[in-house]
Coordinates of N, CA and C in Angstrom, one line a residue:
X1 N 34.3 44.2 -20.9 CA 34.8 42.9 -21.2 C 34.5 41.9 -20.1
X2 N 34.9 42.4 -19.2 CA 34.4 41.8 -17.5 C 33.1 41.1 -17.5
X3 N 32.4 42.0 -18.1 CA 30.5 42.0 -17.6 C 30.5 41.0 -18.3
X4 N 30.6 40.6 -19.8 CA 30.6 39.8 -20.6 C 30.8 38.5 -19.8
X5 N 32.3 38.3 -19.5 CA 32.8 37.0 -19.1 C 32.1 36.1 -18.1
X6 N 31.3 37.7 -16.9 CA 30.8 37.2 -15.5 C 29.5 36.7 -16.2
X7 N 28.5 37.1 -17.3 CA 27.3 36.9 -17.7 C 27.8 35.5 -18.5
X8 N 28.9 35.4 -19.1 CA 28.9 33.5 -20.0 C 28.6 33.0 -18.7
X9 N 30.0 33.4 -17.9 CA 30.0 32.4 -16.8 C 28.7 32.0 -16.2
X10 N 27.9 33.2 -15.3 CA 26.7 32.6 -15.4 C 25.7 32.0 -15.9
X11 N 25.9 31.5 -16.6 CA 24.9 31.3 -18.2 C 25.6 30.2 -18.3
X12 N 26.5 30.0 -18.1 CA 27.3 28.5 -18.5 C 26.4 27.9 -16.7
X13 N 26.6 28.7 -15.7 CA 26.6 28.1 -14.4 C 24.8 27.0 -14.2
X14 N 24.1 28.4 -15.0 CA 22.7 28.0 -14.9 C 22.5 27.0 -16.1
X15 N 22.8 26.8 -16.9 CA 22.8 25.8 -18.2 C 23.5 23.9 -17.0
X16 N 24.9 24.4 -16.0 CA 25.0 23.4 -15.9 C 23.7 23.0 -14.9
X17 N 23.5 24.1 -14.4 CA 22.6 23.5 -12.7 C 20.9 22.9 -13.8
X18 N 20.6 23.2 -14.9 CA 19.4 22.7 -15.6 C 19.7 21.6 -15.7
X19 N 20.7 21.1 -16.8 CA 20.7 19.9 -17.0 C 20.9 18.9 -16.1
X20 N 22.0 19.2 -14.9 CA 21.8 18.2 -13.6 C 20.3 18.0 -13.2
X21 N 19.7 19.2 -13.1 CA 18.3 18.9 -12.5 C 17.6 18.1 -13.6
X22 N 17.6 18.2 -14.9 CA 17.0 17.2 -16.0 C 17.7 15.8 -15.8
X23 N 18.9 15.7 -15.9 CA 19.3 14.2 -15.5 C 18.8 13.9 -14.4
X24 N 18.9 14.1 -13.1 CA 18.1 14.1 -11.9 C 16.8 13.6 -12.1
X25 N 15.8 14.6 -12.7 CA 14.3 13.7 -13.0 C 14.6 12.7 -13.3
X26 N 15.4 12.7 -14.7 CA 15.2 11.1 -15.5 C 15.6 10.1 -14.5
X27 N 16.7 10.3 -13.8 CA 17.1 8.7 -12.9 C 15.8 8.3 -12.5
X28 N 15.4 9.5 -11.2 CA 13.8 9.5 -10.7 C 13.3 8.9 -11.4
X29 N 12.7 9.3 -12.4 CA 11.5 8.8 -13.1 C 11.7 7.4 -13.4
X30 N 13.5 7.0 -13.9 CA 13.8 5.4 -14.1 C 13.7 4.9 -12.9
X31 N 14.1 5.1 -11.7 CA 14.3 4.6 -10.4 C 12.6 4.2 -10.0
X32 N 11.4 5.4 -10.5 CA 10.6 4.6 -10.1 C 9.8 3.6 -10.5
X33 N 10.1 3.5 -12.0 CA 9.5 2.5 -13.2 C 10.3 1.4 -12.6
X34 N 11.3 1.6 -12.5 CA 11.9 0.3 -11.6 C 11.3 -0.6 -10.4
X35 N 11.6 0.5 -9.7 CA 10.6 0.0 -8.6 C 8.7 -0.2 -8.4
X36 N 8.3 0.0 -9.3 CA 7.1 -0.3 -9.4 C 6.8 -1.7 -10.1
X37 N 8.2 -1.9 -10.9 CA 8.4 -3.2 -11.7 C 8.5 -4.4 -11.0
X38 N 8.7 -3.9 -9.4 CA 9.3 -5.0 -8.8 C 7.9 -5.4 -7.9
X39 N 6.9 -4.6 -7.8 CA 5.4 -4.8 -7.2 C 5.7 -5.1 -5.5
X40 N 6.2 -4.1 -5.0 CA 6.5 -3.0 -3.8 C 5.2 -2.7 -3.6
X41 N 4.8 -2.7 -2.1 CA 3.8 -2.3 -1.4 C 4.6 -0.2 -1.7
X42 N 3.1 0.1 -1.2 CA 3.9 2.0 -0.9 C 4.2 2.1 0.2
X43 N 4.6 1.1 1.5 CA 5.1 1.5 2.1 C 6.7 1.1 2.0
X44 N 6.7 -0.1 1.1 CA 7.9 -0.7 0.7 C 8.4 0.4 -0.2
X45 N 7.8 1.4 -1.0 CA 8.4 1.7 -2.2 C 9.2 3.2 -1.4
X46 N 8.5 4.2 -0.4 CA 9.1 5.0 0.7 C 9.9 4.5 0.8
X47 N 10.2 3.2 1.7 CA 11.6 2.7 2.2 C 12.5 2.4 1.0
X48 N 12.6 1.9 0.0 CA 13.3 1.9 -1.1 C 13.6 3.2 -2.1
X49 N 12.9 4.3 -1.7 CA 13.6 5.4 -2.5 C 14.3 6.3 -1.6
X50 N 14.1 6.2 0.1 CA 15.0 6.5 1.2 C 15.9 5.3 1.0
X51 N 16.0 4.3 0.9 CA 17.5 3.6 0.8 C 18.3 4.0 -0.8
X52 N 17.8 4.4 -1.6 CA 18.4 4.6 -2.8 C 18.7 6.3 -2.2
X53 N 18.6 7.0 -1.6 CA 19.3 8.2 -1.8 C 19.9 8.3 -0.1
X54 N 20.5 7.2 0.5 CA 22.1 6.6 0.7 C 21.2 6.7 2.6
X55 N 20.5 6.5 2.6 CA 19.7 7.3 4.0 C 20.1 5.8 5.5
X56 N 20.5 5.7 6.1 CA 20.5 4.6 7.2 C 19.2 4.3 7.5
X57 N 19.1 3.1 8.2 CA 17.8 2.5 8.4 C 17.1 3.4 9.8
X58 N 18.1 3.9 10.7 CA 17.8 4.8 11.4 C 17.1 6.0 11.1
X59 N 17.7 6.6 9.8 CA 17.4 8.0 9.4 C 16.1 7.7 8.6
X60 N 16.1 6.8 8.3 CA 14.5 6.6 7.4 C 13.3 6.1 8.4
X61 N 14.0 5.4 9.5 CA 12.8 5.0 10.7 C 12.3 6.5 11.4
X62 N 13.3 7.5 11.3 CA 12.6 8.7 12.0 C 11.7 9.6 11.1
X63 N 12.5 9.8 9.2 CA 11.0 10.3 8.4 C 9.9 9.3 8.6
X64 N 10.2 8.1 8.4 CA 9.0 7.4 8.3 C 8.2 7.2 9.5
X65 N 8.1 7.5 10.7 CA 7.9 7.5 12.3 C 7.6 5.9 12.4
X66 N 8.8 4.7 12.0 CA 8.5 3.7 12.0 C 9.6 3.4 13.2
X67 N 9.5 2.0 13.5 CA 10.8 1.3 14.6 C 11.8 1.2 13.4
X68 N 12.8 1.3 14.1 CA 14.4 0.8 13.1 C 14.3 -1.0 12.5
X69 N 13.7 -1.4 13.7 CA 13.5 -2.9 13.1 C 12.1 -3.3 11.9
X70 N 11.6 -2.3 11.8 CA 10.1 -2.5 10.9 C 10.8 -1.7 9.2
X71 N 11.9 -1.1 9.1 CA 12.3 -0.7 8.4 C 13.5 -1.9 8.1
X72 N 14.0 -2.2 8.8 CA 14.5 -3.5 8.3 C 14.0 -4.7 7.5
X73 N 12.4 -4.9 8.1 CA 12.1 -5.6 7.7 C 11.7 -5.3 6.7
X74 N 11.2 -4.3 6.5 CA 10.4 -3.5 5.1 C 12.3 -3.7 4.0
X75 N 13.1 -3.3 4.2 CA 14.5 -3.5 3.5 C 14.4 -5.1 3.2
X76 N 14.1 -6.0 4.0 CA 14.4 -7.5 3.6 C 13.2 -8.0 2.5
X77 N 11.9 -7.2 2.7 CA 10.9 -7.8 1.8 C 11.4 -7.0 0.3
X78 N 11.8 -5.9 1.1 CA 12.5 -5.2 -1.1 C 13.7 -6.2 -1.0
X79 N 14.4 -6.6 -1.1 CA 15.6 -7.1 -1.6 C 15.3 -8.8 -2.3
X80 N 14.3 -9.0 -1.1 CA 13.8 -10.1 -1.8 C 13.1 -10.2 -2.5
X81 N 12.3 -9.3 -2.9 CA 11.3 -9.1 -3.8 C 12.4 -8.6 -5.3
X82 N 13.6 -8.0 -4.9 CA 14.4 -7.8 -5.8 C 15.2 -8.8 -6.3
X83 N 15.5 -10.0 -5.5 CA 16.9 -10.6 -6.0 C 17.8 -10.6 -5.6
X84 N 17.9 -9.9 -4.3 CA 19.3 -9.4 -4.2 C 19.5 -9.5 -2.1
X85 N 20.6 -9.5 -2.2 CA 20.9 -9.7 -0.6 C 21.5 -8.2 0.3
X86 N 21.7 -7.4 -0.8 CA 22.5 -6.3 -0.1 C 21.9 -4.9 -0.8
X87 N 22.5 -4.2 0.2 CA 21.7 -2.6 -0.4 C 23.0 -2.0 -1.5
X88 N 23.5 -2.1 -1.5 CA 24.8 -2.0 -2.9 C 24.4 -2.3 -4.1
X89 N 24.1 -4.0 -4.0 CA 23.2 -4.3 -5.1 C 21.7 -4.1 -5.7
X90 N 21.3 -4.0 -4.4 CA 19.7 -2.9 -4.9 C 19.9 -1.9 -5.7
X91 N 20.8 -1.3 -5.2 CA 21.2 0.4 -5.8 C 21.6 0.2 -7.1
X92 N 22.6 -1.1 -7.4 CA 22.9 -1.6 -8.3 C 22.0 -1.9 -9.5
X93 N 21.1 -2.0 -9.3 CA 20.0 -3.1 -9.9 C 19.1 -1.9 -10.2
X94 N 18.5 -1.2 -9.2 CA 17.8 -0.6 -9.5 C 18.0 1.2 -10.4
X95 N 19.8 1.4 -10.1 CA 20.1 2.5 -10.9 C 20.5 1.7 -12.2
X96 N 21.2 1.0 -12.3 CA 21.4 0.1 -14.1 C 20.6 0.5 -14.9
X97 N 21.5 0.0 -15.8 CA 21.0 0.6 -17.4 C 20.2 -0.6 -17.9
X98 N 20.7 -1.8 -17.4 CA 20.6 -3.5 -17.7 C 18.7 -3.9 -17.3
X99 N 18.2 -4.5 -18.2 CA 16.7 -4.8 -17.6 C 17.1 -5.4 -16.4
X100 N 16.0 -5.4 -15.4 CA 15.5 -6.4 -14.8 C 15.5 -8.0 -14.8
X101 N 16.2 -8.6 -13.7 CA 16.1 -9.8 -14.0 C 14.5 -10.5 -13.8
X102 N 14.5 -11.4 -14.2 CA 13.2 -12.0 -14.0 C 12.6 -12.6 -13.1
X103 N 13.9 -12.3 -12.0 CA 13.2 -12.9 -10.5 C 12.6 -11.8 -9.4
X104 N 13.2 -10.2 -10.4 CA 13.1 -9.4 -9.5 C 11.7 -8.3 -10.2
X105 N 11.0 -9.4 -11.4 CA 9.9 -8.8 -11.9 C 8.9 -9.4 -11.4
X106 N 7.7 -8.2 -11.1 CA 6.5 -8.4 -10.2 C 5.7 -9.6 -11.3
X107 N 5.3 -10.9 -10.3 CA 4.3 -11.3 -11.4 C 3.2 -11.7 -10.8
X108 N 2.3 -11.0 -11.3 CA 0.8 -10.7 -11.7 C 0.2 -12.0 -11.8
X109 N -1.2 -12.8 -11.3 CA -1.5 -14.0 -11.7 C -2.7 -13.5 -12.6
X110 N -2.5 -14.5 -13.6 CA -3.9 -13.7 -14.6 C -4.9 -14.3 -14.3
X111 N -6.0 -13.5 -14.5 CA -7.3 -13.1 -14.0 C -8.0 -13.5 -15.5
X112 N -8.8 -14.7 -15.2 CA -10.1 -14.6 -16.4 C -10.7 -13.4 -16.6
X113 N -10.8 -12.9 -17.8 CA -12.0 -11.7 -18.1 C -13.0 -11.7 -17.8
X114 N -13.8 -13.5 -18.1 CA -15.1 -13.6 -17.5 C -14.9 -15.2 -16.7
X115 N -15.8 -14.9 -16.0 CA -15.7 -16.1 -14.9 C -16.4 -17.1 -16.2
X116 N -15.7 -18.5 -15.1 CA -15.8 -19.2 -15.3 C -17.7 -20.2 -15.5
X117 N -18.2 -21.0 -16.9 CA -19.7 -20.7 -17.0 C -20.4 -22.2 -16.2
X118 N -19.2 -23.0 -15.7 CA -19.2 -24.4 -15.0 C -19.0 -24.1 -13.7
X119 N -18.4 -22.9 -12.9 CA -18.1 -22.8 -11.7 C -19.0 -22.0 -11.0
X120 N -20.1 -22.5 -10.1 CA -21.2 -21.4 -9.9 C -20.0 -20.5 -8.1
X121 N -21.2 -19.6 -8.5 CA -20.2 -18.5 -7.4 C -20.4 -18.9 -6.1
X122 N -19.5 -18.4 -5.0 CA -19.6 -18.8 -3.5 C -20.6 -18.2 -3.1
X123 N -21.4 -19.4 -2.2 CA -22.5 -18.8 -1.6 C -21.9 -17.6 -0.7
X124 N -22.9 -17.1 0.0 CA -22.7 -15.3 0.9 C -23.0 -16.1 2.2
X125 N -22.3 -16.0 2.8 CA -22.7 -16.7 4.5 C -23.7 -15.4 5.2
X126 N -25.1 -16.8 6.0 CA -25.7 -15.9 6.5 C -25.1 -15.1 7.8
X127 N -25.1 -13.4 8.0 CA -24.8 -13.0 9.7 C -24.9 -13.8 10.5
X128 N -24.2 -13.7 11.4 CA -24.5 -14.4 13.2 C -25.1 -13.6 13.4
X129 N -26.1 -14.1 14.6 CA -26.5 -13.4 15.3 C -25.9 -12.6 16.4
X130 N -26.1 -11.3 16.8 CA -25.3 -10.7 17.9 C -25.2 -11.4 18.9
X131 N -24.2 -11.6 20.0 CA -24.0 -12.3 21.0 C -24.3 -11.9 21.9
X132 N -25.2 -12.4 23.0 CA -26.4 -11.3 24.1 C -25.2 -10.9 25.2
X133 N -25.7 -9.9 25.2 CA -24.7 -8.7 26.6 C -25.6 -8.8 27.8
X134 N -24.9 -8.9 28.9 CA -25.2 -8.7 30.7 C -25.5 -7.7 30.8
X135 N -25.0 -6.4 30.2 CA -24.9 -5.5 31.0 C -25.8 -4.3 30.2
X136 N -26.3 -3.8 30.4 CA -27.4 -2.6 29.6 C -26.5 -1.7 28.4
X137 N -27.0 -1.5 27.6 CA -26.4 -0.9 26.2 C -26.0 1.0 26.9
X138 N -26.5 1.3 28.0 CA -26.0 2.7 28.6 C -24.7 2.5 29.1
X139 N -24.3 1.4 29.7 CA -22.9 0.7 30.1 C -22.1 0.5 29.3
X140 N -22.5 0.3 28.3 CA -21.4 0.7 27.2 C -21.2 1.6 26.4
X141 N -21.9 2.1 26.8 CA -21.9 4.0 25.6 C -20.8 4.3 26.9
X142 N -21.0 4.7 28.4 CA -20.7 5.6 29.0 C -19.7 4.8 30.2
X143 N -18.2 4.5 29.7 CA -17.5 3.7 30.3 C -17.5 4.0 32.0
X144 N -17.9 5.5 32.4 CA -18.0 5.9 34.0 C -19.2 5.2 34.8
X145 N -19.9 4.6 33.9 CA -21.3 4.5 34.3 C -21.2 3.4 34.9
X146 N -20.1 2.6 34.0 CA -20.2 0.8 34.8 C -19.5 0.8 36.3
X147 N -19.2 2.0 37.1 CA -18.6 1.5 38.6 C -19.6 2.1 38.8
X148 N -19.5 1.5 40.3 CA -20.7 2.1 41.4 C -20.6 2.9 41.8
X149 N -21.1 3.9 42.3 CA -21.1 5.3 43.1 C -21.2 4.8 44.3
X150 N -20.0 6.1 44.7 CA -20.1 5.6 46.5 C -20.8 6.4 47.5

């Protein structure tokens, strides 16, 4: 009767630990349709799925091998790109069930299919010419070369 009870239990244990991990994906998977909604650089979208799973600007400047302040700023361009002034409300916004507001949706400038048949295209600028060097082209391959031997 024992073995029975310890086998539900387990069976119940592993049924709960599946569906956590299936809810799990799905937030993922919404968190990143979210965030891709909002038209986040990838280095912006790293820092925004390290701020959504609760990480300091510190702890994320050391996965990311960025400065603490380049992570901030990367945090200021998501928020503003989001709508929002605080990381509460990001989390807010971007875990919700609620759409997106429309400030915090990416927008795209449309693009003619075909160019335009009145606007002829930009000329191609001719190269410059290389700018003449002093010093012999061996002097710059071989930075030891350019001091003088004593």
């Amino acid at each position: 009767m024992n073995d029975h009870i310890s086998l539900l239990h387990f069976a119940a244990t592993q049924l709960r630990a599946f569906l956590r991990k299936g809810r799990r994906r799905d937030m993922v998977a919404r968190q990143r349709q979210r965030l891709e909604a909002l038209g986040l650089t990838p280095r912006e979208t790293t820092v925004a799925q390290l701020i959504l799973q609760q990480c300091s600007y510190q702890d994320i400047a050391e996965r990311c091998q960025l400065a603490p302040r380049t992570v901030q700023f990367h945090a200021s361009n998501i928020f503003r790109k989001a709508g929002v002034s605080r990381r509460r409300e990001f989390e807010q916004l971007v875990n919700g069930s609620e759409p997106l507001p429309p400030a915090a949706r990416a927008t795209v400038p449309a693009t003619p299919a075909t160019p335009a048949a009145d606007v002829p295209p930009a000329p191609i600028p001719a190269p410059s010419p290389p700018a003449p060097t002093s010093a012999p082209s061996a002097v710059a391959s071989d930075p030891v070369a350019a001091y003088p031997k004593r």
